Amino acid sequence: MGKKRIIAETGAGQHGVATATVCALMNMECIVYMGKTDVERQHINVEKMKMLGATVIPVTSGNMTLKDATNEAIRDWCCHPSDTYYIIGSTVGPHPYPDMVARLQSVISKEIKKQLLEKEGRDHPDYLIACVGGGSNAAGTIYHFINDERINIVLAEAGGKGIETGMTAATIQLGKMGIIHGARTYVIQDEDGQIEEPYSISAGLDYPGIGPIHANLAAQKRATVLAINDDEAIEAAYELTKLEGIIPALESAHALGALKKMKFKTNDIVVLTVSGRGDKDVETYLAFND
Ligand SMILES: Cc1ncc(COP(=O)(O)O)c(C=O)c1O
């Protein structure tokens, strides 16, 4: 495509690290926009990006999180259309990004099918559970199962301090139809259509919009959406760590928090995507329990 610069936005820093890794491999300039709040709370990933040769630009507008980083990335992209390629980290942004990101992430559901067939003798689960920020890991988890009604889809969004507190990122439950970053979807907004500042303890879920695919699945009642609060996510993360020896990312901990709110039958096959590891979140986990 003749592009010389790669730009990206990141919340938790996972997408920033992935993009910086690819740029290191291809020897290309890499610029990552990240809200200042997230630069501080996910600093391990910031150090990784710097080691990989990327420039991390802290964004200081709004509440200095993912929405604000995405604003700046889109501004950069608009100013450098000829030499810059924008790699978006979730199923958000203008078409064809949500579709493209969902297709790329669909390796997850392909793998789920393969492993279930090997281990359980059937290629579909009864439940699929994933957290949703913008929606990429959830889209990948459900991609090859969307049209199969035997499978229950459960999406866990960030309740923050509670959906009634005003400090929340429960976009599907609280959002109204609007436009954010070039997509028509549910948006947390005030009566005048101004986007409201979201809140979540987890940087990757702290976003006032949601992928249009997920908004549609919720509107069609194809997906069940649960809001998991900060404390419920933290508790679930500690439980997984104790039971399985796996420290999950704070984002994934929201998916785990959904388990307690659901009722299963003994033989149900439940697949839950643990979208990332929790090394980046150890300080937050420890601080919460102090
Ligand atoms: C580990 C992890 N899981 C989930 C998410 C949420 O993103 P998405 O909803 O696009 O999967 C993030 C975002 O940064 C993340 O870092």
Short mmCIF file of C-alpha atoms and ligand atoms in Angstrom, two decimals:
data_model
loop_
_atom_site.label_atom_id
_atom_site.label_comp_id
_atom_site.label_asym_id
_atom_site.label_seq_id
_atom_site.Cartn_x
_atom_site.Cartn_y
_atom_site.Cartn_z
CA MET A 1 0.00 0.00 0.00
CA GLY A 2 3.05 2.25 0.12
CA LYS A 3 2.43 3.27 3.73
CA LYS A 4 5.45 4.32 5.78
CA ARG A 5 3.93 5.03 9.21
CA ILE A 6 1.80 2.77 11.37
CA ILE A 7 -0.43 4.31 14.02
CA ALA A 8 -2.63 2.67 16.65
CA GLU A 9 -4.71 3.51 19.70
CA THR A 10 -4.58 1.41 22.83
CA GLY A 11 -6.37 1.21 26.17
CA ALA A 12 -4.81 -1.57 28.20
CA GLY A 13 -1.73 -1.51 25.98
CA GLN A 14 -2.20 -5.02 24.55
CA HIS A 15 -3.00 -3.78 21.07
CA GLY A 16 -0.17 -1.24 21.33
CA VAL A 17 2.33 -4.00 22.17
CA ALA A 18 1.02 -6.16 19.30
CA THR A 19 1.30 -3.29 16.83
CA ALA A 20 4.76 -2.31 18.09
CA THR A 21 5.88 -5.93 17.69
CA VAL A 22 4.75 -6.06 14.06
CA CYS A 23 6.43 -2.72 13.35
CA ALA A 24 9.69 -3.95 14.90
CA LEU A 25 9.51 -7.02 12.65
CA MET A 26 8.80 -4.95 9.52
CA ASN A 27 11.17 -2.13 10.55
CA MET A 28 8.42 0.50 10.30
CA GLU A 29 7.75 3.66 12.29
CA CYS A 30 5.13 3.04 15.00
CA ILE A 31 3.15 5.65 16.90
CA VAL A 32 0.74 4.57 19.63
CA TYR A 33 -1.85 6.91 21.15
CA MET A 34 -2.74 6.08 24.74
CA GLY A 35 -4.72 8.07 27.32
CA LYS A 36 -2.52 9.46 30.11
CA THR A 37 -4.61 7.65 32.74
CA ASP A 38 -3.93 4.38 30.92
CA VAL A 39 -0.21 5.16 30.45
CA GLU A 40 -0.04 5.26 34.25
CA ARG A 41 -2.24 2.29 35.13
CA GLN A 42 -0.80 0.00 32.41
CA HIS A 43 2.81 1.19 32.51
CA ILE A 44 4.33 -2.28 32.03
CA ASN A 45 2.87 -2.38 28.52
CA VAL A 46 4.15 1.17 27.89
CA GLU A 47 7.70 0.01 28.72
CA LYS A 48 7.26 -2.98 26.38
CA MET A 49 6.14 -0.71 23.51
CA LYS A 50 9.14 1.58 24.08
CA MET A 51 11.53 -1.39 24.10
CA LEU A 52 10.04 -2.46 20.78
CA GLY A 53 10.88 0.96 19.34
CA ALA A 54 7.41 2.55 19.31
CA THR A 55 6.64 6.15 20.26
CA VAL A 56 3.87 6.27 22.86
CA ILE A 57 1.95 9.56 22.87
CA PRO A 58 0.03 10.18 26.12
CA VAL A 59 -3.33 11.82 25.37
CA THR A 60 -4.56 14.41 27.85
CA SER A 61 -8.05 15.28 26.57
CA GLY A 62 -11.32 14.02 28.15
CA ASN A 63 -10.76 11.52 30.94
CA MET A 64 -7.52 10.49 29.23
CA THR A 65 -8.56 6.93 28.36
CA LEU A 66 -9.39 4.81 25.30
CA LYS A 67 -12.01 7.10 23.73
CA ASP A 68 -9.57 10.02 23.84
CA ALA A 69 -6.71 7.93 22.44
CA THR A 70 -8.96 6.85 19.56
CA ASN A 71 -9.91 10.49 18.86
CA GLU A 72 -6.24 11.41 18.53
CA ALA A 73 -5.41 8.40 16.34
CA ILE A 74 -8.25 9.31 13.95
CA ARG A 75 -7.04 12.94 13.87
CA ASP A 76 -3.52 11.77 12.99
CA TRP A 77 -4.90 9.42 10.30
CA CYS A 78 -6.96 12.22 8.71
CA CYS A 79 -3.87 14.47 8.62
CA HIS A 80 -1.58 11.86 7.03
CA PRO A 81 -3.78 9.85 4.65
CA SER A 82 -1.11 9.13 2.02
CA ASP A 83 1.69 7.65 4.12
CA THR A 84 -0.07 6.33 7.25
CA TYR A 85 -1.94 3.11 7.97
CA TYR A 86 -4.18 3.00 11.06
CA ILE A 87 -4.39 -0.40 12.78
CA ILE A 88 -7.51 -0.33 14.97
CA GLY A 89 -7.45 -2.60 18.02
CA SER A 90 -11.11 -3.51 18.33
CA THR A 91 -14.34 -4.02 16.38
CA VAL A 92 -14.96 -0.26 16.40
CA GLY A 93 -14.36 2.67 14.07
CA PRO A 94 -15.65 3.25 10.54
CA HIS A 95 -16.55 0.40 8.18
CA PRO A 96 -14.82 -1.86 7.21
CA TYR A 97 -12.84 -1.93 10.47
CA PRO A 98 -15.39 -3.71 12.70
CA ASP A 99 -15.95 -6.37 10.04
CA MET A 100 -12.25 -6.70 9.28
CA VAL A 101 -11.22 -7.01 12.96
CA ALA A 102 -13.99 -9.57 13.62
CA ARG A 103 -12.83 -11.69 10.67
CA LEU A 104 -9.20 -11.55 11.81
CA GLN A 105 -10.17 -12.50 15.38
CA SER A 106 -12.35 -15.37 14.11
CA VAL A 107 -9.31 -17.65 14.50
CA ILE A 108 -10.53 -17.94 18.11
CA SER A 109 -13.86 -19.60 17.27
CA LYS A 110 -12.18 -21.75 14.63
CA GLU A 111 -9.85 -23.02 17.34
CA ILE A 112 -12.75 -23.48 19.80
CA LYS A 113 -14.52 -25.69 17.25
CA LYS A 114 -11.40 -27.76 16.65
CA GLN A 115 -10.54 -28.25 20.32
CA LEU A 116 -14.13 -29.04 21.34
CA LEU A 117 -14.36 -31.73 18.69
CA GLU A 118 -11.10 -33.27 19.91
CA LYS A 119 -11.86 -33.04 23.63
CA GLU A 120 -15.66 -33.20 23.90
CA GLY A 121 -16.68 -35.03 20.73
CA ARG A 122 -18.85 -32.19 19.45
CA ASP A 123 -17.84 -28.97 17.77
CA HIS A 124 -20.14 -26.53 19.58
CA PRO A 125 -20.53 -25.46 23.20
CA ASP A 126 -23.76 -24.59 25.04
CA TYR A 127 -22.42 -21.25 26.21
CA LEU A 128 -19.84 -18.81 24.91
CA ILE A 129 -18.78 -16.06 27.31
CA ALA A 130 -16.46 -13.12 26.66
CA CYS A 131 -15.87 -9.60 27.94
CA VAL A 132 -16.64 -6.62 25.71
CA GLY A 133 -14.82 -3.32 25.53
CA GLY A 134 -15.05 -2.55 21.83
CA GLY A 135 -15.79 -6.20 21.23
CA SER A 136 -12.89 -7.86 19.37
CA ASN A 137 -12.22 -10.88 21.59
CA ALA A 138 -15.97 -11.50 21.89
CA ALA A 139 -16.44 -11.18 18.12
CA GLY A 140 -13.65 -13.70 17.56
CA THR A 141 -15.08 -16.06 20.17
CA ILE A 142 -18.56 -16.15 18.63
CA TYR A 143 -17.77 -15.59 14.93
CA HIS A 144 -18.39 -19.12 13.61
CA PHE A 145 -21.29 -19.72 16.02
CA ILE A 146 -23.41 -16.60 15.48
CA ASN A 147 -26.01 -18.31 13.29
CA ASP A 148 -26.18 -21.46 15.42
CA GLU A 149 -29.06 -20.88 17.85
CA ARG A 150 -28.08 -23.87 20.02
CA ILE A 151 -25.33 -21.72 21.48
CA ASN A 152 -26.02 -19.10 24.12
CA ILE A 153 -23.87 -15.99 23.74
CA VAL A 154 -23.07 -14.04 26.88
CA LEU A 155 -21.27 -10.69 26.75
CA ALA A 156 -19.82 -9.17 29.92
CA GLU A 157 -19.46 -5.40 29.89
CA ALA A 158 -17.90 -3.23 32.57
CA GLY A 159 -20.38 -2.13 35.23
CA GLY A 160 -17.67 -0.02 36.90
CA LYS A 161 -18.90 1.02 40.34
CA GLY A 162 -22.47 0.04 39.36
CA ILE A 163 -24.66 0.93 36.38
CA GLU A 164 -26.77 3.28 38.48
CA THR A 165 -23.77 5.24 39.85
CA GLY A 166 -22.79 7.20 36.73
CA MET A 167 -19.32 5.61 37.01
CA THR A 168 -19.73 2.83 34.49
CA ALA A 169 -18.90 1.64 30.98
CA ALA A 170 -22.01 -0.56 30.59
CA THR A 171 -22.62 0.73 27.08
CA ILE A 172 -25.10 -1.85 25.82
CA GLN A 173 -27.32 -1.52 28.89
CA LEU A 174 -27.16 2.28 29.18
CA GLY A 175 -26.30 3.48 25.69
CA LYS A 176 -28.63 4.98 23.11
CA MET A 177 -28.22 4.92 19.33
CA GLY A 178 -25.56 7.38 18.23
CA ILE A 179 -22.36 7.79 16.26
CA ILE A 180 -18.92 7.25 17.77
CA HIS A 181 -15.64 7.08 15.86
CA GLY A 182 -17.49 6.63 12.57
CA ALA A 183 -19.81 3.80 13.62
CA ARG A 184 -23.56 3.87 14.33
CA THR A 185 -24.09 1.93 17.52
CA TYR A 186 -25.06 2.28 21.19
CA VAL A 187 -23.26 5.17 22.86
CA ILE A 188 -23.38 6.41 26.45
CA GLN A 189 -24.56 9.98 25.90
CA ASP A 190 -26.48 12.80 27.56
CA GLU A 191 -29.82 14.27 26.40
CA ASP A 192 -28.01 16.56 23.96
CA GLY A 193 -26.19 13.64 22.35
CA GLN A 194 -22.85 14.53 23.98
CA ILE A 195 -20.78 11.43 24.70
CA GLU A 196 -20.38 10.91 28.44
CA GLU A 197 -17.12 9.94 30.13
CA PRO A 198 -17.13 6.21 30.86
CA TYR A 199 -15.50 4.59 33.88
CA SER A 200 -14.07 1.13 34.53
CA ILE A 201 -11.22 -0.15 36.66
CA SER A 202 -10.15 -1.98 33.50
CA ALA A 203 -8.51 0.20 30.83
CA GLY A 204 -9.55 -2.12 27.99
CA LEU A 205 -13.27 -1.96 28.80
CA ASP A 206 -13.37 1.78 29.58
CA TYR A 207 -15.10 2.86 26.35
CA PRO A 208 -18.47 4.65 25.86
CA GLY A 209 -19.32 2.80 22.62
CA ILE A 210 -19.50 -0.81 21.50
CA GLY A 211 -18.91 -2.58 18.22
CA PRO A 212 -21.96 -2.30 15.92
CA ILE A 213 -21.99 -6.11 15.54
CA HIS A 214 -22.52 -6.50 19.29
CA ALA A 215 -25.13 -3.73 19.46
CA ASN A 216 -27.05 -5.61 16.80
CA LEU A 217 -26.71 -8.97 18.58
CA ALA A 218 -28.06 -7.38 21.77
CA ALA A 219 -30.91 -5.61 19.91
CA GLN A 220 -31.87 -8.91 18.22
CA LYS A 221 -31.70 -10.62 21.65
CA ARG A 222 -29.16 -13.06 20.19
CA ALA A 223 -26.75 -12.18 23.01
CA THR A 224 -27.34 -11.85 26.74
CA VAL A 225 -25.49 -8.87 28.18
CA LEU A 226 -24.41 -8.69 31.82
CA ALA A 227 -22.74 -5.77 33.56
CA ILE A 228 -19.97 -6.90 35.90
CA ASN A 229 -18.79 -4.37 38.48
CA ASP A 230 -15.16 -3.69 39.43
CA ASP A 231 -15.36 -5.62 42.70
CA GLU A 232 -17.05 -8.63 41.08
CA ALA A 233 -14.33 -8.78 38.43
CA ILE A 234 -11.54 -8.55 41.00
CA GLU A 235 -13.09 -11.30 43.12
CA ALA A 236 -13.41 -13.55 40.06
CA ALA A 237 -9.78 -12.90 39.11
CA TYR A 238 -8.56 -13.94 42.57
CA GLU A 239 -10.72 -17.06 42.38
CA LEU A 240 -9.30 -18.13 38.98
CA THR A 241 -5.79 -17.48 40.24
CA LYS A 242 -6.35 -19.68 43.31
CA LEU A 243 -8.19 -22.47 41.50
CA GLU A 244 -6.25 -22.67 38.24
CA GLY A 245 -2.99 -20.79 38.77
CA ILE A 246 -3.93 -18.39 35.98
CA ILE A 247 -3.80 -14.65 36.68
CA PRO A 248 -6.27 -13.20 34.15
CA ALA A 249 -6.25 -9.71 32.66
CA LEU A 250 -8.66 -7.35 34.41
CA GLU A 251 -10.73 -7.26 31.23
CA SER A 252 -11.08 -11.05 31.12
CA ALA A 253 -11.94 -11.02 34.84
CA HIS A 254 -15.24 -9.38 33.85
CA ALA A 255 -16.12 -12.43 31.74
CA LEU A 256 -15.26 -14.66 34.72
CA GLY A 257 -17.47 -12.47 36.95
CA ALA A 258 -20.43 -13.38 34.74
CA LEU A 259 -20.25 -17.04 35.80
CA LYS A 260 -21.72 -16.36 39.25
CA LYS A 261 -24.74 -14.66 37.69
CA MET A 262 -25.63 -17.62 35.52
CA LYS A 263 -27.25 -21.01 36.01
CA PHE A 264 -25.90 -24.02 34.13
CA LYS A 265 -26.96 -27.62 33.79
CA THR A 266 -24.41 -30.26 34.87
CA ASN A 267 -23.63 -31.34 31.31
CA ASP A 268 -23.42 -27.89 29.78
CA ILE A 269 -20.23 -27.12 27.89
CA VAL A 270 -19.21 -23.57 28.73
CA VAL A 271 -16.38 -21.84 26.86
CA LEU A 272 -15.08 -18.61 28.33
CA THR A 273 -12.40 -16.59 26.58
CA VAL A 274 -9.61 -15.40 28.85
CA SER A 275 -8.52 -12.64 26.51
CA GLY A 276 -5.24 -11.77 28.18
CA ARG A 277 -2.95 -12.35 31.10
CA GLY A 278 -2.88 -10.27 34.25
CA ASP A 279 0.78 -9.34 34.58
CA LYS A 280 -0.09 -5.78 33.56
CA ASP A 281 -2.76 -5.61 36.29
CA VAL A 282 -0.95 -7.02 39.34
CA GLU A 283 -0.62 -3.57 40.97
CA THR A 284 -4.34 -2.86 40.50
CA TYR A 285 -5.26 -6.26 41.96
CA LEU A 286 -3.06 -5.71 45.00
CA ALA A 287 -4.16 -2.10 45.54
CA PHE A 288 -7.84 -3.08 45.42
CA ASN A 289 -7.41 -5.54 48.29
CA ASP A 290 -5.42 -3.14 50.53
C1 LIG B 1 -6.79 -8.42 27.71
C2 LIG B 1 -7.90 -7.63 27.08
N1 LIG B 1 -9.10 -8.20 26.94
C3 LIG B 1 -10.14 -7.53 26.39
C4 LIG B 1 -9.99 -6.22 25.96
C5 LIG B 1 -11.18 -5.52 25.40
O1 LIG B 1 -11.14 -5.34 24.05
P1 LIG B 1 -12.16 -6.06 23.08
O2 LIG B 1 -13.53 -5.77 23.61
O3 LIG B 1 -11.92 -5.44 21.77
O4 LIG B 1 -11.85 -7.52 23.12
C6 LIG B 1 -8.74 -5.59 26.06
C7 LIG B 1 -8.55 -4.23 25.59
O5 LIG B 1 -7.54 -3.62 25.76
C8 LIG B 1 -7.67 -6.31 26.66
O6 LIG B 1 -6.47 -5.75 26.83
#
